[in-house]
CSV table of C-alpha atoms in Angstrom, one decimal:
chain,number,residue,atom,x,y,z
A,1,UNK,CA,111.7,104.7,77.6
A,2,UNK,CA,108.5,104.4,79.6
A,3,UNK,CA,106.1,103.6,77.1
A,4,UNK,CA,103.3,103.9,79.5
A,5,UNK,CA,103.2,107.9,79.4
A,6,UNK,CA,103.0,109.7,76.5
A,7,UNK,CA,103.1,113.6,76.6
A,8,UNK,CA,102.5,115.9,74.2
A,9,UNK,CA,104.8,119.4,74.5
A,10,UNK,CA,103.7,122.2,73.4
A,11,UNK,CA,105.3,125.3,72.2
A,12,UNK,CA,103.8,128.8,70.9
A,13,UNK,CA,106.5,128.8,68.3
A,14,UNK,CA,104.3,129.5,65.2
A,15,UNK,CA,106.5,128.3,62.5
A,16,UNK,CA,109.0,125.7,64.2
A,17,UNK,CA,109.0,124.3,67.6
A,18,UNK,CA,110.8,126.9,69.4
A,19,UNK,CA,112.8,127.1,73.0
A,20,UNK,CA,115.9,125.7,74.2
A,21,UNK,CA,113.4,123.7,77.0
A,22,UNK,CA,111.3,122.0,74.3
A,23,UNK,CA,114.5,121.3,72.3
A,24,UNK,CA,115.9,119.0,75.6
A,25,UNK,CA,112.6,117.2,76.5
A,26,UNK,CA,112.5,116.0,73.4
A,27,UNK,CA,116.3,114.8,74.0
A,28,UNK,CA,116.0,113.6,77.2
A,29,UNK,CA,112.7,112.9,79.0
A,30,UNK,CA,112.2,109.3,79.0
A,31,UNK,CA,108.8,108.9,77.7
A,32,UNK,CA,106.7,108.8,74.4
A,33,UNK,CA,106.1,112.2,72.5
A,34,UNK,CA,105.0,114.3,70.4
A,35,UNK,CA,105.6,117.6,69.9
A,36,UNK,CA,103.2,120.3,68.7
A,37,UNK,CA,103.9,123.9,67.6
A,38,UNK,CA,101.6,126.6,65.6
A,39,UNK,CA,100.3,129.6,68.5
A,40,UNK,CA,99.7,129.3,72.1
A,41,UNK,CA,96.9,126.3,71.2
A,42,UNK,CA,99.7,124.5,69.5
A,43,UNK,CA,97.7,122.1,66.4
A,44,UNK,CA,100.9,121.2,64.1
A,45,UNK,CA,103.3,118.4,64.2
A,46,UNK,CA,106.4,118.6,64.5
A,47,UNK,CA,107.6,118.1,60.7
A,48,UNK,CA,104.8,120.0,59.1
A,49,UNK,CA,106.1,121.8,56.4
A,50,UNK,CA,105.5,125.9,55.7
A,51,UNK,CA,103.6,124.9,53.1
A,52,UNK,CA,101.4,122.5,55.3
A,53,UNK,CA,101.0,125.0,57.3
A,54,UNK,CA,99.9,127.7,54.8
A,55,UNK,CA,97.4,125.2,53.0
A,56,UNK,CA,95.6,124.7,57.0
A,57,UNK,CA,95.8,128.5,57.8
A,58,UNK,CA,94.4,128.9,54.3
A,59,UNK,CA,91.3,126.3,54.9
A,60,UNK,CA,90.8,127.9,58.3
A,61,UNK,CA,90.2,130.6,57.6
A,62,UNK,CA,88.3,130.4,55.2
A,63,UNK,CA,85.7,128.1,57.4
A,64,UNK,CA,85.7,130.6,60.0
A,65,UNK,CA,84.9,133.1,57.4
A,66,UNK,CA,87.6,135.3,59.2
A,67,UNK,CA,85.9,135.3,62.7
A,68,UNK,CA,88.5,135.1,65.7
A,69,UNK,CA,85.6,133.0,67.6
A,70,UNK,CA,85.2,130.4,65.2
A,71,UNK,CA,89.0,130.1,64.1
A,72,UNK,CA,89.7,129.6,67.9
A,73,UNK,CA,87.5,127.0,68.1
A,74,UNK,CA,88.6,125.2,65.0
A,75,UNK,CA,92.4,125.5,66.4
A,76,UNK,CA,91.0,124.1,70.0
A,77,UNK,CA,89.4,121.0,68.0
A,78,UNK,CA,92.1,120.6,66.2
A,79,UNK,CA,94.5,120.3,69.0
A,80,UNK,CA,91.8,118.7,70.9
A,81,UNK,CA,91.7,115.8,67.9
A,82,UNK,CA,95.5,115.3,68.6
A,83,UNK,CA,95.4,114.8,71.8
A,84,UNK,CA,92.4,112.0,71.2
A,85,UNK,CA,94.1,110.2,68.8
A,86,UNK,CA,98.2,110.3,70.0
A,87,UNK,CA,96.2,108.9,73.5
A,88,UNK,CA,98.1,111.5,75.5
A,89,UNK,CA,98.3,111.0,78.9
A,90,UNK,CA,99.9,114.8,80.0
A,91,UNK,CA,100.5,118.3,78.3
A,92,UNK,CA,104.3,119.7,78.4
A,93,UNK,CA,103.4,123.3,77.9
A,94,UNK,CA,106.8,125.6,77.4
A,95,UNK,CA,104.8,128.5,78.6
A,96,UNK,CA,102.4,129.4,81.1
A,97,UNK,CA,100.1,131.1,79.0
A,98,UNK,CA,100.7,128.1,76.9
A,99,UNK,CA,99.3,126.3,79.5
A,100,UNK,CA,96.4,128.3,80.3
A,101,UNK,CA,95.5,128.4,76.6
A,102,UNK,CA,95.5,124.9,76.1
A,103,UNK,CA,93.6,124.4,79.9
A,104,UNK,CA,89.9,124.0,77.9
A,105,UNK,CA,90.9,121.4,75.7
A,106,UNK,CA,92.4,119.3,78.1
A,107,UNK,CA,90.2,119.5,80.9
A,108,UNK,CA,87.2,118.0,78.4
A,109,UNK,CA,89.6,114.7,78.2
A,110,UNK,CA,90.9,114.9,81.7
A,111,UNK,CA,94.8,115.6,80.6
A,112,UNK,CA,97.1,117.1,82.9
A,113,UNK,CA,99.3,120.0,82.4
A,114,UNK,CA,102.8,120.6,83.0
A,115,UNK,CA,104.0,124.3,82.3
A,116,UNK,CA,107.2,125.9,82.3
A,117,UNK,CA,107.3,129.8,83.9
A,118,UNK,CA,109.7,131.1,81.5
A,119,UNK,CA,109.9,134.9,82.2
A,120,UNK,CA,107.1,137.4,80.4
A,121,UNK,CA,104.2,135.5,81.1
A,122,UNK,CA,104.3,135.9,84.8
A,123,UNK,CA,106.8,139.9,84.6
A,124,UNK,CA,105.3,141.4,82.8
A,125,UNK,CA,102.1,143.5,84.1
A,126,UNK,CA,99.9,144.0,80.5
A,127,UNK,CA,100.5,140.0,79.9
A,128,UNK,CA,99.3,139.0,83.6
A,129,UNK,CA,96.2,141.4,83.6
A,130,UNK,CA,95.2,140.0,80.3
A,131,UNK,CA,96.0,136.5,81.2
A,132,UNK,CA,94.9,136.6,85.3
A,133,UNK,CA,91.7,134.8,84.9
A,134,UNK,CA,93.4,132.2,82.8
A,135,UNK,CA,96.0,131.7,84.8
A,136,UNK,CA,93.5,131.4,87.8
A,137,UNK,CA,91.6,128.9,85.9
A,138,UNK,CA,94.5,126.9,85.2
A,139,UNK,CA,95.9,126.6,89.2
A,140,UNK,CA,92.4,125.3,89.7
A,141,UNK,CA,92.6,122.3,87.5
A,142,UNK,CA,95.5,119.7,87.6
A,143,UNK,CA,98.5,121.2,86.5
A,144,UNK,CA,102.0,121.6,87.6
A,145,UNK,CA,104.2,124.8,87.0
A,146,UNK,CA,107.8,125.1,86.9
A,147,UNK,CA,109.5,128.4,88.0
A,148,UNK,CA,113.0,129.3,86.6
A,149,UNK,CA,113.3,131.7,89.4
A,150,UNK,CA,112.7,132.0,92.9
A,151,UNK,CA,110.3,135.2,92.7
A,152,UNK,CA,108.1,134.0,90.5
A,153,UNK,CA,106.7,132.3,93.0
A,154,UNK,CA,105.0,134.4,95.0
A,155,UNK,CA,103.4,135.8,91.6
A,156,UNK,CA,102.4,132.1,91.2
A,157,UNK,CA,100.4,132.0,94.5
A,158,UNK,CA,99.2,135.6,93.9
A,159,UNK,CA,97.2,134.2,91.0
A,160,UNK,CA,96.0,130.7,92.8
A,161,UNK,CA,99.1,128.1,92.7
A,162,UNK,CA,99.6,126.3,95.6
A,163,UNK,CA,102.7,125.1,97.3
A,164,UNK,CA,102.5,121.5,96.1
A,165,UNK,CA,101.7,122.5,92.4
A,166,UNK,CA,105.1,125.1,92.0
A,167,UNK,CA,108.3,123.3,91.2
A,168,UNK,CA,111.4,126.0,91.1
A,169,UNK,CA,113.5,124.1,88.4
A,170,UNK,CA,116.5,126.1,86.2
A,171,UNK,CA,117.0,124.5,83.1
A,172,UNK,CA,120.1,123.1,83.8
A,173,UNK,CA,123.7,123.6,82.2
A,174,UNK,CA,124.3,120.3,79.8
A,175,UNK,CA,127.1,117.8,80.7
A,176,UNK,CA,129.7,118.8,78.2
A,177,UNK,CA,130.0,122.5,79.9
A,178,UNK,CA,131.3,120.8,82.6
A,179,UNK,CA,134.2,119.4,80.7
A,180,UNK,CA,135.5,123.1,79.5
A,181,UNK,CA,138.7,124.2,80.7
A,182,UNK,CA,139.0,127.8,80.5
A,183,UNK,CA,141.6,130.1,79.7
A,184,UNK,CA,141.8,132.2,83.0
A,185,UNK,CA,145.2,134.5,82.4
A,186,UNK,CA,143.2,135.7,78.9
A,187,UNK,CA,141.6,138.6,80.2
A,188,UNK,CA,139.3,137.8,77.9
A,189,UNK,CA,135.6,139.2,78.9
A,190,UNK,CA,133.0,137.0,77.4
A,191,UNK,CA,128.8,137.6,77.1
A,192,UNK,CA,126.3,135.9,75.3
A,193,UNK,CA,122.5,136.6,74.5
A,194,UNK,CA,120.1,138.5,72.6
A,195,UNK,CA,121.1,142.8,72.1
A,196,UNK,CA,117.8,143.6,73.7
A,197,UNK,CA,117.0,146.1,76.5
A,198,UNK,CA,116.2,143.2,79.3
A,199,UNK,CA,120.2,142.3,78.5
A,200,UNK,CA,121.2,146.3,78.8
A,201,UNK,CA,124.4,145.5,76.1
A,202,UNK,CA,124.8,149.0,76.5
A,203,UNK,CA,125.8,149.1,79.9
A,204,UNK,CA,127.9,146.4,79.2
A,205,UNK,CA,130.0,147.8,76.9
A,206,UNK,CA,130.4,151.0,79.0
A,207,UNK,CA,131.7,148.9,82.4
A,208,UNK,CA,133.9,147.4,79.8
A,209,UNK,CA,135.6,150.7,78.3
A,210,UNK,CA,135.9,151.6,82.2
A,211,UNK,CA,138.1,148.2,82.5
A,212,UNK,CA,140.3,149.3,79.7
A,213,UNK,CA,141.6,152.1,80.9
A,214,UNK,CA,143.6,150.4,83.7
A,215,UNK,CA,143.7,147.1,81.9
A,216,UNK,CA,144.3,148.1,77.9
A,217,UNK,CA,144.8,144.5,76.8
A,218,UNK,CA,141.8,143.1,78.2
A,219,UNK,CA,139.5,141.8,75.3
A,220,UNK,CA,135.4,141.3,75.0
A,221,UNK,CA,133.7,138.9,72.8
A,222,UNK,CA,130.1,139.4,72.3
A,223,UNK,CA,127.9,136.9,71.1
A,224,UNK,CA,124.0,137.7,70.1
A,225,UNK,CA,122.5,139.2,67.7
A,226,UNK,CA,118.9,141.7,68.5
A,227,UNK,CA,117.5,145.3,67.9
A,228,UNK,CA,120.3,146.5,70.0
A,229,UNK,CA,122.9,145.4,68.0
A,230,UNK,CA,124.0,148.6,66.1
A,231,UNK,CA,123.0,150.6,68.8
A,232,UNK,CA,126.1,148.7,70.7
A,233,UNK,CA,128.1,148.9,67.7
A,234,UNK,CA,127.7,152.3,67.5
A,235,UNK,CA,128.8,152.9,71.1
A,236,UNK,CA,131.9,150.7,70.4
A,237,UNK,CA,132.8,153.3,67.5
A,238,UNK,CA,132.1,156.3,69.5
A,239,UNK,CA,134.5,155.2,72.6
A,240,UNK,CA,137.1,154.0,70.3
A,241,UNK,CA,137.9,150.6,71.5
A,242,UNK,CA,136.6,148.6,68.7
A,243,UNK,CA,140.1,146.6,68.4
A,244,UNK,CA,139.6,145.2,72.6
A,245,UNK,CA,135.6,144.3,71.5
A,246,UNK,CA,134.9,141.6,68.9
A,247,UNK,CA,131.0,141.1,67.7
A,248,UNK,CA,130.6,137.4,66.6
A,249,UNK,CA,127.0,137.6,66.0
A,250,UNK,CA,124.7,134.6,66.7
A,251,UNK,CA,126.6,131.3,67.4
A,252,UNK,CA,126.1,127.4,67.4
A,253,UNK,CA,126.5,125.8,70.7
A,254,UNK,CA,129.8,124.3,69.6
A,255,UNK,CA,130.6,127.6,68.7
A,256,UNK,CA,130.0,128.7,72.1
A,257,UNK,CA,131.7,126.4,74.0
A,258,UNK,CA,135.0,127.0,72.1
A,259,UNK,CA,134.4,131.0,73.4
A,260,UNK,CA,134.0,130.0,76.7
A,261,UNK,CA,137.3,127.6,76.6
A,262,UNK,CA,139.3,131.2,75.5
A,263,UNK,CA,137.9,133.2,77.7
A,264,UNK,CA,138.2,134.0,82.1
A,265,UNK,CA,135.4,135.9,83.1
A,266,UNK,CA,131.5,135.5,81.7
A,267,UNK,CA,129.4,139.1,82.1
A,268,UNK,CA,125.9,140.0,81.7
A,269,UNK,CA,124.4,143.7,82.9
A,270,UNK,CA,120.4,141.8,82.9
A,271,UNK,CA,118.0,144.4,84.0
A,272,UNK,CA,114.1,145.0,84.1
A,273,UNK,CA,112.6,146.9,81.7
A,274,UNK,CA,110.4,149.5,80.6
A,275,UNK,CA,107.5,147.4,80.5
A,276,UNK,CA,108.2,145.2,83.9
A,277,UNK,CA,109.7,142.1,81.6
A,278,UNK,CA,112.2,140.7,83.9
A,279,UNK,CA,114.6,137.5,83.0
A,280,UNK,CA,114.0,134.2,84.3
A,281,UNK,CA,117.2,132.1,84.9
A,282,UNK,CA,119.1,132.8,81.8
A,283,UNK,CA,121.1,129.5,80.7
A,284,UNK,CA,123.9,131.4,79.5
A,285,UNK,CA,125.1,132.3,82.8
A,286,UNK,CA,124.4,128.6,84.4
A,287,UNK,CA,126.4,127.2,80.8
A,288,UNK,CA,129.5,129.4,81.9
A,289,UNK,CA,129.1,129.0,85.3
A,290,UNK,CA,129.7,125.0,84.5
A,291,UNK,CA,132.7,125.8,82.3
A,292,UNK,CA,134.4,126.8,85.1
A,293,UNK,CA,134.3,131.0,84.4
A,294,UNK,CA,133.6,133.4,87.3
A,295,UNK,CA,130.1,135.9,86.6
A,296,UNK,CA,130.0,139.4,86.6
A,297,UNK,CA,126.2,140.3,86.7
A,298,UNK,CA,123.4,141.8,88.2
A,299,UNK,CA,121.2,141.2,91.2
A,300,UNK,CA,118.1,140.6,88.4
A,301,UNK,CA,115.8,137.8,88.4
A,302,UNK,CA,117.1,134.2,88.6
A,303,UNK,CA,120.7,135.4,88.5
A,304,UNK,CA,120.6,136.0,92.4
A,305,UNK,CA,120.0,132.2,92.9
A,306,UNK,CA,122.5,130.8,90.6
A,307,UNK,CA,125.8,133.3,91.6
A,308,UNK,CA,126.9,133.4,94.8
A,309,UNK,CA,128.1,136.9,95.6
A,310,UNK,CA,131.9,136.7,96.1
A,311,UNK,CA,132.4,133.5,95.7
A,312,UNK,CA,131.1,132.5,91.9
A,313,UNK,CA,131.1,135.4,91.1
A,314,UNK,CA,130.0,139.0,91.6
A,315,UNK,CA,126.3,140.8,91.5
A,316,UNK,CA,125.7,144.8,91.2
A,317,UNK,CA,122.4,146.4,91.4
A,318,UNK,CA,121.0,147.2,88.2
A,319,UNK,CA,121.9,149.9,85.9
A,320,UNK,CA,125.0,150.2,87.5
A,321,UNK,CA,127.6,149.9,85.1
A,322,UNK,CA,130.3,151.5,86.7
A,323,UNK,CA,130.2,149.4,89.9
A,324,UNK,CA,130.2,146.5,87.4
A,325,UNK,CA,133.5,147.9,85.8
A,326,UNK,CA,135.1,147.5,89.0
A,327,UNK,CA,134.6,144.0,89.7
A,328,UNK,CA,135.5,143.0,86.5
A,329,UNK,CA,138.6,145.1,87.3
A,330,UNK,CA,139.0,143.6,90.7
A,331,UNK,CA,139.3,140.0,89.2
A,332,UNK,CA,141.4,140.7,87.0
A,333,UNK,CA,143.5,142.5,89.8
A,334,UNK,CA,143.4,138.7,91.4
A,335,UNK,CA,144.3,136.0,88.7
A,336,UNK,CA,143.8,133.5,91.3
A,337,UNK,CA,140.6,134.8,92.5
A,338,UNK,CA,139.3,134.1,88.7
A,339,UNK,CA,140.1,130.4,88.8
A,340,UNK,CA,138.8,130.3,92.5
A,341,UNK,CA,135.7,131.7,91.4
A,342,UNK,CA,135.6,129.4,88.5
A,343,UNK,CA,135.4,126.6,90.1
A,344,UNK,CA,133.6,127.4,92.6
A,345,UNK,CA,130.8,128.2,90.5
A,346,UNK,CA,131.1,125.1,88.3
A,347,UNK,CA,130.7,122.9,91.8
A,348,UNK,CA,127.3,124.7,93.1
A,349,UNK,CA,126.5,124.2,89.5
A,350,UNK,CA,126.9,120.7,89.7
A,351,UNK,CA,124.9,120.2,92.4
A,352,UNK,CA,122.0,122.2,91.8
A,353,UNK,CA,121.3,123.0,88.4
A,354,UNK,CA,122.6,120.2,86.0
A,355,UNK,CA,120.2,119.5,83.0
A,356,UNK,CA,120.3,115.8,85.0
A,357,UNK,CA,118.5,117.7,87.8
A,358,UNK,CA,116.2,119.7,85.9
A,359,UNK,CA,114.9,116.6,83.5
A,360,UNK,CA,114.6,114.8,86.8
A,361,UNK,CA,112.5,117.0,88.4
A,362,UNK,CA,110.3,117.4,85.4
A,363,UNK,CA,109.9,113.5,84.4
A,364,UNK,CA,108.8,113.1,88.7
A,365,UNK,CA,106.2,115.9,87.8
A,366,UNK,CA,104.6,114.3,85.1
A,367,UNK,CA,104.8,111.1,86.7
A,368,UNK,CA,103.2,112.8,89.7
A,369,UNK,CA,100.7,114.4,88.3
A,370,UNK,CA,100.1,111.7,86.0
A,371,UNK,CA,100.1,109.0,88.9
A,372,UNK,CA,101.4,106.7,87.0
């Protein structure tokens, strides 16, 4: 450990430190740290029980006598205070808007920031016009942000990020992925991630019934829970092929590495929404992708630049679901196109979007912008 840097990482999670990110800095970055969580000016510890938290919120409140001014500013000391006192030398922010709330506070004691561009924050169009002066505000000081995707950066330069402060960085599939054998004469469709609209589960499941009716004894497992969820189980009902789909519900990552060692094929139908949100990279496809399993997925965000179009795997526009069907239905048409796939994907994975890589390329960022 370099006990010359310390950095504080910040996440908006207001109950817990949230996000898979914050979860492996504080694994594997080789520095000291603290972690801080509460609201997008992060001013609780890691640790801090609910009821910590409730007695602070309470007192806060009360001294800002319920005025959004004066509780920001008590929140901005606070953090402010924490920073002072833990002698931090840069800010770890999990998201942009993370970053550009905590900007103030660190430019008064001259800290860097480091912030992540997760997705939202730079997608969708009511969050960047609210947040377009901040954002502006924080290219101008010394900060470094990390795209998960390759368009997000032009939306970075659009609101003042230079070349040498954007860092396109995945988070990186962790080393025991790579160690998965899986089970490629299955037929055993796998996908994992929230039931929301940006994952379309809808259109998932209706490429899948389209699969079935050449291939009857291909399976799906579904993994994920969201406000989806009985809308897809109710579609699942209505086409009558509940016994080929199985819903598993949220699951633990050993959980999920046990799926992906049954299963051949890894599918996600990602698409943007209503509101503009659009996905970063997600990790579920760069975890299966390092087990070895061919993707089925959409040409959507930071999917294009982590499957490589008939040869890891195959992309379809958006939306449609039928063209997905018959991909899925082509590889299982070509058992040996599966494995090829498979490992093809888990190679490129390998040597461009490891967690090694990623943490790499974040501890050279702090230690850049940190010059130390």
């Amino acid at each position: 450990m370099d006990k010359r840097i310390k950095i504080a990482i910040a996440t908006n999670g207001r109950l817990k430190p949230m996000g898979t990110f914050s979860r492996n800095y504080i694994e594997y970055l080789p520095f000291a740290k603290i972690v801080l969580f509460g609201g997008f000016i992060p001013y609780f510890y890691m640790g801090t029980s609910q009821k910590q938290q409730k007695i602070l919120r309470y007192w806060y409140s009360l001294l800002s006598l319920k005025n959004q001014t004066k509780l920001d500013k008590l929140i901005k000391n606070r953090f402010k205070k924490i920073l002072q006192k833990e002698k931090v030398n840069c800010v770890l922010a999990e998201f942009m808007n993370t970053g550009s709330a905590i900007r103030e506070a660190c430019k008064e004691l001259n800290i860097p920031i480091v912030a992540n561009v997760l997705g939202y924050e730079i997608h969708q169009d009511a969050v960047v016009e609210k947040n377009h002066q901040e954002y502006r505000k924080l290219a101008n000081y010394k900060s470094i942000v990390v795209p998960v995707a390759k368009n997000m950066i032009p939306k970075l330069k659009n609101v003042g990020f230079l070349d040498s402060q954007i860092i396109f960085s995945p988070l990186g599939a962790r080393d025991e992925f790579f160690e998965i054998n899986p089970d490629y004469s299955s037929k055993r469709f796998i996908a994992i991630g929230r039931f929301a609209e940006m994952k379309s589960p809808l259109s998932t499941i209706k490429a899948f019934h389209k699969v079935l009716k050449n291939f009857p004894n291909a399976k799906l497992t579904f993994a994920g829970d969201g406000e989806l969820f009985e809308d897809t189980k109710n579609l699942v009902d209505q086409l009558s092929i509940q016994d080929s789909v199985e819903f598993v519900g949220w699951i633990s990552p050993e959980e999920q590495i046990n799926l992906l060692s049954k299963s051949a094929i890894f599918i996600q139908h990602s698409v943007t929404t209503s509101i503009g949100d659009a996905e970063g990279t997600p990790v579920a496809i760069l975890e299966a992708s390092a087990a070895g399993l061919p993707i089925v997925s959409t040409k959507h965000g930071g999917i294009v630049d982590t499957v490589i179009d008939g040869k890891t795997g195959y992309l379809v526009d958006e939306n449609d679901w039928e063209e997905m069907g018959n991909r899925m239905e082509e590889l299982l048409r070509s058992p040996e196109l599966i494995e090829e796939f498979g490992q093809n994907g888990r190679q490129f994975i390998l040597e461009n979007f490891s967690m090694k890589k990623h943490i790499e390329e974040i501890e050279k960022a702090i230690r850049t912008i940190v010059k130390l």
